[in-house]
Tab-separated table of C-alpha atoms in Angstrom:
chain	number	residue	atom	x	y	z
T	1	UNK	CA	0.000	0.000	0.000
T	2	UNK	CA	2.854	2.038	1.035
T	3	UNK	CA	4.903	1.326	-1.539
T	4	UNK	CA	1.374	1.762	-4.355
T	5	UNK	CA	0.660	4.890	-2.766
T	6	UNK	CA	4.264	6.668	-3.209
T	7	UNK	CA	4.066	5.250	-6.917
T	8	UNK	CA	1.136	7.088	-8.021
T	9	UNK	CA	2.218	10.267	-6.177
T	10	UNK	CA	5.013	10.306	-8.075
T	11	UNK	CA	3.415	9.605	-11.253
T	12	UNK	CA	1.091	12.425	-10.740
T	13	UNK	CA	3.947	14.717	-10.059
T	14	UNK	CA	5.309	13.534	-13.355
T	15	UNK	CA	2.386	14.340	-14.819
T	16	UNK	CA	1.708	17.698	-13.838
T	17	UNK	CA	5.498	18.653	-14.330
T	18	UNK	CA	4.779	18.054	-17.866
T	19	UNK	CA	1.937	20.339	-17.566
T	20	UNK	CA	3.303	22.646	-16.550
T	21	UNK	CA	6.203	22.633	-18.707
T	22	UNK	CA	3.763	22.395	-21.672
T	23	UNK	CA	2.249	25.745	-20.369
T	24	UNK	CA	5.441	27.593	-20.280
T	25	UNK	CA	6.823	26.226	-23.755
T	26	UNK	CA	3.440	26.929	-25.448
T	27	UNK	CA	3.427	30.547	-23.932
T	28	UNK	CA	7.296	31.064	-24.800
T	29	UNK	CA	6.093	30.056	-28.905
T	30	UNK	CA	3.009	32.322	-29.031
T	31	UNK	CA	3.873	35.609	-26.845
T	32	UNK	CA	4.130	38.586	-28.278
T	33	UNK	CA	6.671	39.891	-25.743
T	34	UNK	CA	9.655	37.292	-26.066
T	35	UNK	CA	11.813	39.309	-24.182
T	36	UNK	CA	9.530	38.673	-20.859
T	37	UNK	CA	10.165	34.899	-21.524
T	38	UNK	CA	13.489	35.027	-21.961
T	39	UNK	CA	13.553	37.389	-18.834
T	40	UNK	CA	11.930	34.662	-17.247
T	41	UNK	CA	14.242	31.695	-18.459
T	42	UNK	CA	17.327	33.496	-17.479
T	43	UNK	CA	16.028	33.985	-14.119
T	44	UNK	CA	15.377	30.360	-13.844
T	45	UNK	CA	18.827	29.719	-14.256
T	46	UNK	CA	19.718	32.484	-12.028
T	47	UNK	CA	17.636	31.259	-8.985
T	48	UNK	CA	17.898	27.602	-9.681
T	49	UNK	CA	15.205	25.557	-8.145
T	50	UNK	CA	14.148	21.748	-8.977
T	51	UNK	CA	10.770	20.550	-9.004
T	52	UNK	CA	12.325	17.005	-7.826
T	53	UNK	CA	13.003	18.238	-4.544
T	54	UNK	CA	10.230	21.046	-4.107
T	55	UNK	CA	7.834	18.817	-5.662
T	56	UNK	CA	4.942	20.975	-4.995
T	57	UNK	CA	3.839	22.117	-9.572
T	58	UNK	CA	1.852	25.074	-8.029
T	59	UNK	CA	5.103	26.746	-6.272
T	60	UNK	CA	7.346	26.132	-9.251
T	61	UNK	CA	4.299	27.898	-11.127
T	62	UNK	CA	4.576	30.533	-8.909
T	63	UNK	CA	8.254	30.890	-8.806
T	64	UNK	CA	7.890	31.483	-12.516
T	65	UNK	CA	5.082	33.698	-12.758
T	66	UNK	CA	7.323	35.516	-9.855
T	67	UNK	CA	10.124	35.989	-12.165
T	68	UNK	CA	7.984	37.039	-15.020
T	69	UNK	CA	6.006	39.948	-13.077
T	70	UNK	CA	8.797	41.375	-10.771
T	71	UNK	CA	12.000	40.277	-12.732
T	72	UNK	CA	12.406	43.637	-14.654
T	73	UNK	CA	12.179	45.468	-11.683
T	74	UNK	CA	14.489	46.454	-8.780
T	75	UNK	CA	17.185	43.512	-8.160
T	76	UNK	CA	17.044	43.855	-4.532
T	77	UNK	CA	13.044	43.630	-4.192
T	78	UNK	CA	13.220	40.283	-6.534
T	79	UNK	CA	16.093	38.723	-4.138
T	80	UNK	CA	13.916	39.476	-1.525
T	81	UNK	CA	10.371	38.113	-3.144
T	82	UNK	CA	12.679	35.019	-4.363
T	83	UNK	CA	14.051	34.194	-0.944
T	84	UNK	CA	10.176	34.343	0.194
T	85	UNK	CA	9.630	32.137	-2.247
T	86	UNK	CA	8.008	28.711	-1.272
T	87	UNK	CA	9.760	26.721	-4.098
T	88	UNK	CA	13.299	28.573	-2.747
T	89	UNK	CA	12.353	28.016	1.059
T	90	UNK	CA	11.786	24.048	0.312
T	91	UNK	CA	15.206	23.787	-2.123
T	92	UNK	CA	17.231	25.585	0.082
T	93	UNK	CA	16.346	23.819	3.272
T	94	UNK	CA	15.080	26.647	5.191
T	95	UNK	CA	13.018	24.641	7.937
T	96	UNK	CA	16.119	23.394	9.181
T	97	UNK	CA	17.793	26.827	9.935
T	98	UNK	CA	17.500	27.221	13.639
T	99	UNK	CA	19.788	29.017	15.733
T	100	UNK	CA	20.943	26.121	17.441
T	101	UNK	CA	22.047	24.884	14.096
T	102	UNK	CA	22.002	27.353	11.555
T	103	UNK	CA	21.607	26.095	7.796
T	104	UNK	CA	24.508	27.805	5.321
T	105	UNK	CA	22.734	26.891	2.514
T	106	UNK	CA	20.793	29.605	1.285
T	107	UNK	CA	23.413	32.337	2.942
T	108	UNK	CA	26.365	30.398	0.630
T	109	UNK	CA	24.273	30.343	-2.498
T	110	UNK	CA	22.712	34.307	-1.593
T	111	UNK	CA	26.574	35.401	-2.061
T	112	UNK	CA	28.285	33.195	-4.482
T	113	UNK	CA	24.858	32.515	-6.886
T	114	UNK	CA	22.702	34.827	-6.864
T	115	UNK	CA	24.496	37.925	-5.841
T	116	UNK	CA	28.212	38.451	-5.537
T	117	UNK	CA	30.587	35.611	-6.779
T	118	UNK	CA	33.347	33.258	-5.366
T	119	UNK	CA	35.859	35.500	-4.065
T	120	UNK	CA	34.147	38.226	-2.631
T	121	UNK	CA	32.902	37.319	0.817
T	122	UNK	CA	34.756	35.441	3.453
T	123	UNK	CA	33.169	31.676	5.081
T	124	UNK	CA	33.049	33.994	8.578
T	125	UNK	CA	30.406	36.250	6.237
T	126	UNK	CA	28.103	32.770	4.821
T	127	UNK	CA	27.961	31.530	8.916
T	128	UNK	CA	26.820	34.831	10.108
T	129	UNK	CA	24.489	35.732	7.636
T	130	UNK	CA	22.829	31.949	8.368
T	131	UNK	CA	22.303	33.357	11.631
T	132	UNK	CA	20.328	35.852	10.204
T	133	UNK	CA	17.976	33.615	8.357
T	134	UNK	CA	17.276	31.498	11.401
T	135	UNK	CA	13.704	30.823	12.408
T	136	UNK	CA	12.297	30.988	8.197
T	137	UNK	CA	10.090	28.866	7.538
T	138	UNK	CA	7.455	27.478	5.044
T	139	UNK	CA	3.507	27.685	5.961
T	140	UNK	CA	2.700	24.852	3.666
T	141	UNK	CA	-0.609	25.913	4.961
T	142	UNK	CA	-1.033	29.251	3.785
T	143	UNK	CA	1.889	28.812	1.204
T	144	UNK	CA	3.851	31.541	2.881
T	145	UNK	CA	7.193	32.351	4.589
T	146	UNK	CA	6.792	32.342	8.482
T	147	UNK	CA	9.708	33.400	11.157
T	148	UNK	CA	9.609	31.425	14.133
T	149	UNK	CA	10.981	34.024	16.668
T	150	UNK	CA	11.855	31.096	18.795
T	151	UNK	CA	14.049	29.508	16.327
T	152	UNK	CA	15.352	33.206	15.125
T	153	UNK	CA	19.017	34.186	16.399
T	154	UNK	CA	18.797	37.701	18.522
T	155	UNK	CA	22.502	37.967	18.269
T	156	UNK	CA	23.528	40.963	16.155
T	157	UNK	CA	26.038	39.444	13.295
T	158	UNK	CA	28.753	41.193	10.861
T	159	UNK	CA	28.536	40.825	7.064
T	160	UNK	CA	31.079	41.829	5.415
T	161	UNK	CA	31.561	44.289	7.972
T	162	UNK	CA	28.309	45.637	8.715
T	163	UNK	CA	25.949	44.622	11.610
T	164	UNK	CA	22.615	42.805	10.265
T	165	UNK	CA	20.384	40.767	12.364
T	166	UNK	CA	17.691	39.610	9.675
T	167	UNK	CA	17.741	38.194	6.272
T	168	UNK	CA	15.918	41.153	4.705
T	169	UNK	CA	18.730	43.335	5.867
T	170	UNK	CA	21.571	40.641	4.843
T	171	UNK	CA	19.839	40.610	1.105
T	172	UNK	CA	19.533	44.323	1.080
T	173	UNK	CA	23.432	44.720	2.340
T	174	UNK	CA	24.449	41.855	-0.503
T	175	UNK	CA	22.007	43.465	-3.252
T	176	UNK	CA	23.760	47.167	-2.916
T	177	UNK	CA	27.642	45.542	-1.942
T	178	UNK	CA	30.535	47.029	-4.757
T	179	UNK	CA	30.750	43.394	-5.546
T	180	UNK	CA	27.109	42.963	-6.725
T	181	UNK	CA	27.226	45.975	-8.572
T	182	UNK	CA	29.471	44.186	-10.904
T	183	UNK	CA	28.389	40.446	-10.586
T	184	UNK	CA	24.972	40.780	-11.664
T	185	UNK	CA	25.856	42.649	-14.566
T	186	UNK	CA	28.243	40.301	-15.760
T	187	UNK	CA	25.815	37.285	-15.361
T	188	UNK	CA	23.325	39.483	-17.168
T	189	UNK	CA	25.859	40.090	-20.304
T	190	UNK	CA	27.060	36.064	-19.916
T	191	UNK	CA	23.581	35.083	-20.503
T	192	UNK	CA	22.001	37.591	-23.705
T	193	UNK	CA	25.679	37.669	-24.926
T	194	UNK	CA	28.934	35.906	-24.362
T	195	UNK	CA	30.435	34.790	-21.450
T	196	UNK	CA	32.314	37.459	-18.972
T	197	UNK	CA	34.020	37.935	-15.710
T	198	UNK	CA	32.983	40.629	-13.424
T	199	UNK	CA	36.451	42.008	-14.235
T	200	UNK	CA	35.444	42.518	-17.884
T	201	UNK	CA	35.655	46.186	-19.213
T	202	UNK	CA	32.406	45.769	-20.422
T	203	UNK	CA	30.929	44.900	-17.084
T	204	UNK	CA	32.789	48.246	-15.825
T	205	UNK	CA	30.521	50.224	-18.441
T	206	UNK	CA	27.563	48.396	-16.889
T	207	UNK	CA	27.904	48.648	-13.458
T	208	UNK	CA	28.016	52.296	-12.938
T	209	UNK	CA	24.517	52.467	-14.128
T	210	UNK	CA	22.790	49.716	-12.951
T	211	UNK	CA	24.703	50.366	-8.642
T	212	UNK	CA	22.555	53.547	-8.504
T	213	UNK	CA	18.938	51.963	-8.737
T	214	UNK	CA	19.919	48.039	-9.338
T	215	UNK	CA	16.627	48.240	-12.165
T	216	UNK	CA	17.010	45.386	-14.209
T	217	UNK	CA	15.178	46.424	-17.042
T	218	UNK	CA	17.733	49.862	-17.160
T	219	UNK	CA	20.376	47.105	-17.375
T	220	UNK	CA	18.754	45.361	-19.959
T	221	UNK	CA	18.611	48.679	-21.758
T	222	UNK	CA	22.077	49.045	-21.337
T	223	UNK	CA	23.531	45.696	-22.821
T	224	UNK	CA	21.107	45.939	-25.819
T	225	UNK	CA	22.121	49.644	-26.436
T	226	UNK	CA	26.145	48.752	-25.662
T	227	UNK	CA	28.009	48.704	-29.182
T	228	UNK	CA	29.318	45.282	-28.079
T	229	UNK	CA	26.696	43.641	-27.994
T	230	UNK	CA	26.085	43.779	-31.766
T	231	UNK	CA	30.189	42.728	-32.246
T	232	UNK	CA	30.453	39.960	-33.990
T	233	UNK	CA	31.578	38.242	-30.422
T	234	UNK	CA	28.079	38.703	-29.569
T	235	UNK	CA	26.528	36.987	-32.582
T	236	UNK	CA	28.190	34.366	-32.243
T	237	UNK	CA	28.859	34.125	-28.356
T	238	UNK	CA	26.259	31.100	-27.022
T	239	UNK	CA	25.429	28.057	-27.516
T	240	UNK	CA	21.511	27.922	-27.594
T	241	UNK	CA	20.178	26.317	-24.477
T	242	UNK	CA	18.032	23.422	-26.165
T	243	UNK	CA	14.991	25.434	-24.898
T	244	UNK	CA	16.022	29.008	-26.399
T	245	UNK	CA	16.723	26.358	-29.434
T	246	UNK	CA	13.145	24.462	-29.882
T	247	UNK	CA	11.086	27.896	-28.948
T	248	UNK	CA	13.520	29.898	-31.628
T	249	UNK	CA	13.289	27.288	-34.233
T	250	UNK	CA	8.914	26.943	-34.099
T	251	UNK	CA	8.625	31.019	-33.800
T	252	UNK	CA	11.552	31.458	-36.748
T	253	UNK	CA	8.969	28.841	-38.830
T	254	UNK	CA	5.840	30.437	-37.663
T	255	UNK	CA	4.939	26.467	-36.545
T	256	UNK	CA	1.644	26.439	-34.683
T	257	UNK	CA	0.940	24.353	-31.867
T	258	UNK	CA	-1.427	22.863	-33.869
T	259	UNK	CA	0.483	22.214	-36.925
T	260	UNK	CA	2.826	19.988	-35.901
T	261	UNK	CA	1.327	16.661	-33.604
T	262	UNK	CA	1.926	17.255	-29.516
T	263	UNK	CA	4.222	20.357	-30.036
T	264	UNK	CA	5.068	20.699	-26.591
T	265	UNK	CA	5.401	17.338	-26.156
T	266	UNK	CA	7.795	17.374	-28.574
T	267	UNK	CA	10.017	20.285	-27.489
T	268	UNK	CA	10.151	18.741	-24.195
T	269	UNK	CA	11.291	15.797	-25.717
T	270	UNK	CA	13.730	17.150	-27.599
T	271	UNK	CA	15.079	19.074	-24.788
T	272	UNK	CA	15.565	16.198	-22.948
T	273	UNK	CA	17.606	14.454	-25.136
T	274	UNK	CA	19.480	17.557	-25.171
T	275	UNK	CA	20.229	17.574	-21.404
T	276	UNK	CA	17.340	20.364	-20.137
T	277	UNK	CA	14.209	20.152	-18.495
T	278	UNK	CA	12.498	23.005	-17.238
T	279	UNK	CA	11.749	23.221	-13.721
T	280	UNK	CA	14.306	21.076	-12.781
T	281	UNK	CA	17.841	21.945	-13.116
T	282	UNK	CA	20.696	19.836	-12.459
T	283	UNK	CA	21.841	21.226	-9.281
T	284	UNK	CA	22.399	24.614	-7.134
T	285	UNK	CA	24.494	25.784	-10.104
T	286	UNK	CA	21.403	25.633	-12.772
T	287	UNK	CA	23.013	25.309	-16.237
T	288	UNK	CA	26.340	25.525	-17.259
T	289	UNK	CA	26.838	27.057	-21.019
T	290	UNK	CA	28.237	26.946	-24.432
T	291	UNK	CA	30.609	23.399	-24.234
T	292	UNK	CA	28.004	22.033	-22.083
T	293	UNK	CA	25.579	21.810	-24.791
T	294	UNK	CA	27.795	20.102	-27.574
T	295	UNK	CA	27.577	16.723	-27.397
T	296	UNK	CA	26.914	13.645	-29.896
T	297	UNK	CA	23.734	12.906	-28.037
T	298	UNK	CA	22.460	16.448	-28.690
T	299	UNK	CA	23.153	16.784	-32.066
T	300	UNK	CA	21.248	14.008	-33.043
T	301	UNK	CA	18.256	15.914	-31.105
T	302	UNK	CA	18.821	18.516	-33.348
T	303	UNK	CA	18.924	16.547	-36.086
T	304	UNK	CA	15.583	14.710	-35.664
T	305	UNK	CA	13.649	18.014	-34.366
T	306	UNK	CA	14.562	19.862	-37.312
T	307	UNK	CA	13.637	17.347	-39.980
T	308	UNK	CA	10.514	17.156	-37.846
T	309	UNK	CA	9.520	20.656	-37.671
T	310	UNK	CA	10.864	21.461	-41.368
T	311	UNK	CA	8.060	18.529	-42.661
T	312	UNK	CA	5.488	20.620	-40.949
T	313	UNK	CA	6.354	24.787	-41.694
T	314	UNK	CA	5.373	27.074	-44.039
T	315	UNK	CA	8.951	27.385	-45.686
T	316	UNK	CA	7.699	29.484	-48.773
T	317	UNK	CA	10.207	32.250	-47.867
T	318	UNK	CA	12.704	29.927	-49.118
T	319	UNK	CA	11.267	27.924	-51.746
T	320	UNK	CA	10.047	31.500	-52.946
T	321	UNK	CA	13.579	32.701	-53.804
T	322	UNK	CA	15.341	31.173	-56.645
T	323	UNK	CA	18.125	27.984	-56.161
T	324	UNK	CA	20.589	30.863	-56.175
T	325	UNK	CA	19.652	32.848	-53.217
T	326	UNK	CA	18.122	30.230	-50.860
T	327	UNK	CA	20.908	30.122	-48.312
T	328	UNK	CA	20.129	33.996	-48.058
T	329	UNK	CA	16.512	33.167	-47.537
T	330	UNK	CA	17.431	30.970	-44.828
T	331	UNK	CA	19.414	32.930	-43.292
T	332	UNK	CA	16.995	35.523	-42.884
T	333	UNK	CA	14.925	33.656	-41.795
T	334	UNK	CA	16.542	32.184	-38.883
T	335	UNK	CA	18.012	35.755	-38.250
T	336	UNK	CA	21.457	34.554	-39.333
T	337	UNK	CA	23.758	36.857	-39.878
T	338	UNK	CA	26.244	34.954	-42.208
T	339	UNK	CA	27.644	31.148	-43.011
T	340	UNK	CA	31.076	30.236	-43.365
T	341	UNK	CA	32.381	28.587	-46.900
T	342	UNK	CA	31.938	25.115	-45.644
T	343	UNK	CA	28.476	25.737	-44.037
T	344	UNK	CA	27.415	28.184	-47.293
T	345	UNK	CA	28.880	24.868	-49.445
T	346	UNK	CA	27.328	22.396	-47.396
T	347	UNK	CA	23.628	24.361	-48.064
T	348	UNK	CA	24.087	25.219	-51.777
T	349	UNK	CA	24.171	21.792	-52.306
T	350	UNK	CA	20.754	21.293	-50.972
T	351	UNK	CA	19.482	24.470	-52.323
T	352	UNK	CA	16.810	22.437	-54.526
T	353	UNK	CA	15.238	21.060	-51.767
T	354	UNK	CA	14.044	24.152	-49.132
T	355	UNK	CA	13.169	21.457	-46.568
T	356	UNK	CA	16.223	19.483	-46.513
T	357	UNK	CA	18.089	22.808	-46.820
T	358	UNK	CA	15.857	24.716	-43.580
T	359	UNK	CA	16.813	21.269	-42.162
T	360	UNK	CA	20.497	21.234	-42.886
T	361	UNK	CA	20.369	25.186	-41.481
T	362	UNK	CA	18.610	24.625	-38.266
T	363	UNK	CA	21.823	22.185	-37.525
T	364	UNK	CA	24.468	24.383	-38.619
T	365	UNK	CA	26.911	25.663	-36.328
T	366	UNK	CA	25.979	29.331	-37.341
T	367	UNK	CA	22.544	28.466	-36.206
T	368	UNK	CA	23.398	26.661	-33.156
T	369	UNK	CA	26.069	29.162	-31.742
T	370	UNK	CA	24.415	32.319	-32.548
């Protein structure tokens, strides 16, 4: 009975993770605001939490509508909403963060995640700033964050050198710290760009900006409007995660749900086989980039979406255009800014067929790292 009953509770959470991960890639395809989406997806890499270990569909649901309403705004008010968080309270092990025996998790992964970066703090600042988060809890009842006075440490602590006695005060001293001004930034540029240190000198023209009111949406302004980020290091900087791959191929198509049999079901699929499924990272870490996403394994994910997808689009724009100038077509198509001789060779070749050629450009590296 036991043993039945922990079965089908798992197969329902199976269930509605797929779902729910059909809602989100079916919204990503058909919004008319991709940038909130991708807003969204970056954040759930930035605040990494699993739906294996929260296991709870309707606080990963809110997590993400969270991230979607509130991520544009003020840094600091979103660290604070996502350290509320239920999903974050339950993957972070907050319940077990007394003062007896304070819990470093969340402090570690506050400063070296989400905020500031290896190197910046000291282990003395991660075991006092635990202090300060003793006593949080989840109200699985109301689905909100309690503190338990009786399990909160009254002791006054110093982080990175500045006396804090709650977590809303350690977040808020973290948020604004020199180091922050220059980490978030660079994780913000690593993931619409190419990869950077904080030390980068583009970072530097970032961080002055975005220290004196930490809006996210002014530094989102100010790494589209930054003549770097139209270099050609920037077209050609990332990998595409497999989900920034299967929502970028369907919109560049114009694919329908309904055109092409289980779409979602599909892109999860795909995904997958890729190495990604949403709502449920890896680890603390989320997703690592670029190298991580080349693999034999993947490829041949590509390789089957795209000839699945191609047999289902609208690819008129190409077959439109004479023999000639299909690789063109293509390429504006999937908003490519170029191919190299072998990949331009490789296509011409196939330019009498405008499937087999979309197909052959959806797996090119031009189309893959761009």
């Amino acid at each position: 009975g036991d043993t039945a009953t922990k079965r089908a509770i798992a197969l329902q959470l199976s269930d509605e993770h797929r779902q729910l991960t059909s809602w989100w890639l079916s919204r990503m395809v058909a919004t008319s605001n991709p940038l909130a989406e991708k807003l969204t997806f970056l954040l759930h890499g930035h605040f990494p939490t699993a739906i294996s270990k929260v296991r709870f569909p309707a606080f990963m649901y809110g997590q993400n509508q969270l991230f979607r309403t509130a991520g544009s705004g003020n840094f600091d008010a979103l660290t604070q909403a996502v350290a509320a968080d239920p999903a974050m309270l339950i993957w972070l092990d907050a319940s077990s963060d007394k003062a007896a025996d304070p819990n470093e998790n969340f402090a570690r992964e506050l400063m070296e995640r989400f905020t500031m970066g290896i190197g910046t703090y000291h282990e003395a600042d991660v075991r006092a700033a635990a202090y300060c988060f003793t006593g949080w809890r989840l109200d699985l009842a109301t689905g909100g964050l309690v503190i338990d006075a009786k399990n909160h440490s009254p002791v006054v602590q110093q982080v990175l050198g500045t006396p804090v006695n709650t977590g809303a005060q350690v977040i808020d001293l973290v948020t604004h710290s020199p180091a922050s001004a220059r980490y978030v930034p660079a994780a913000f540029w690593s993931h619409l760009a190419y990869p950077v240190p904080p030390s980068d000198p583009v970072v530097s023209d970032l961080a002055t900006g975005y220290a004196t009111d930490l809006d996210v949406g002014n530094l989102l302004r100010a790494i589209f409007e930054h003549p770097e980020f139209i270099s050609s290091a920037a077209m050609a900087g990332l990998v595409k995660q497999p989900c920034e791959y299967v929502v970028g191929a369907v919109r560049a198509l114009g694919v329908a749900p309904a055109e092409v049999t289980g779409t979602p079901e599909l892109l999860q699929a795909t995904m997958a086989a890729m190495g990604q499924v949403l709502f449920d990272p890896p680890s603390v870490g989320g997703w690592s980039q670029n190298q991580y996403w080349l693999s034999t394994a993947a490829a041949l994910a590509r390789w089957k979406f795209a000839r699945r997808l191609t047999a289902g689009a609208d690819l008129s724009p190409v077959a439109d255009a004479s023999p000639a100038s299909r690789t063109d077509a293509v390429a504006e198509l999937l908003s490519v800014h170029g191919w190299s001789d072998t990949t331009a060779a490789a296509l011409g070749r196939a330019g009498g067929d405008p499937t087999t050629l979309t197909t052959l450009a959806l797996v090119s590296p031009e189309y893959v790292n761009n």
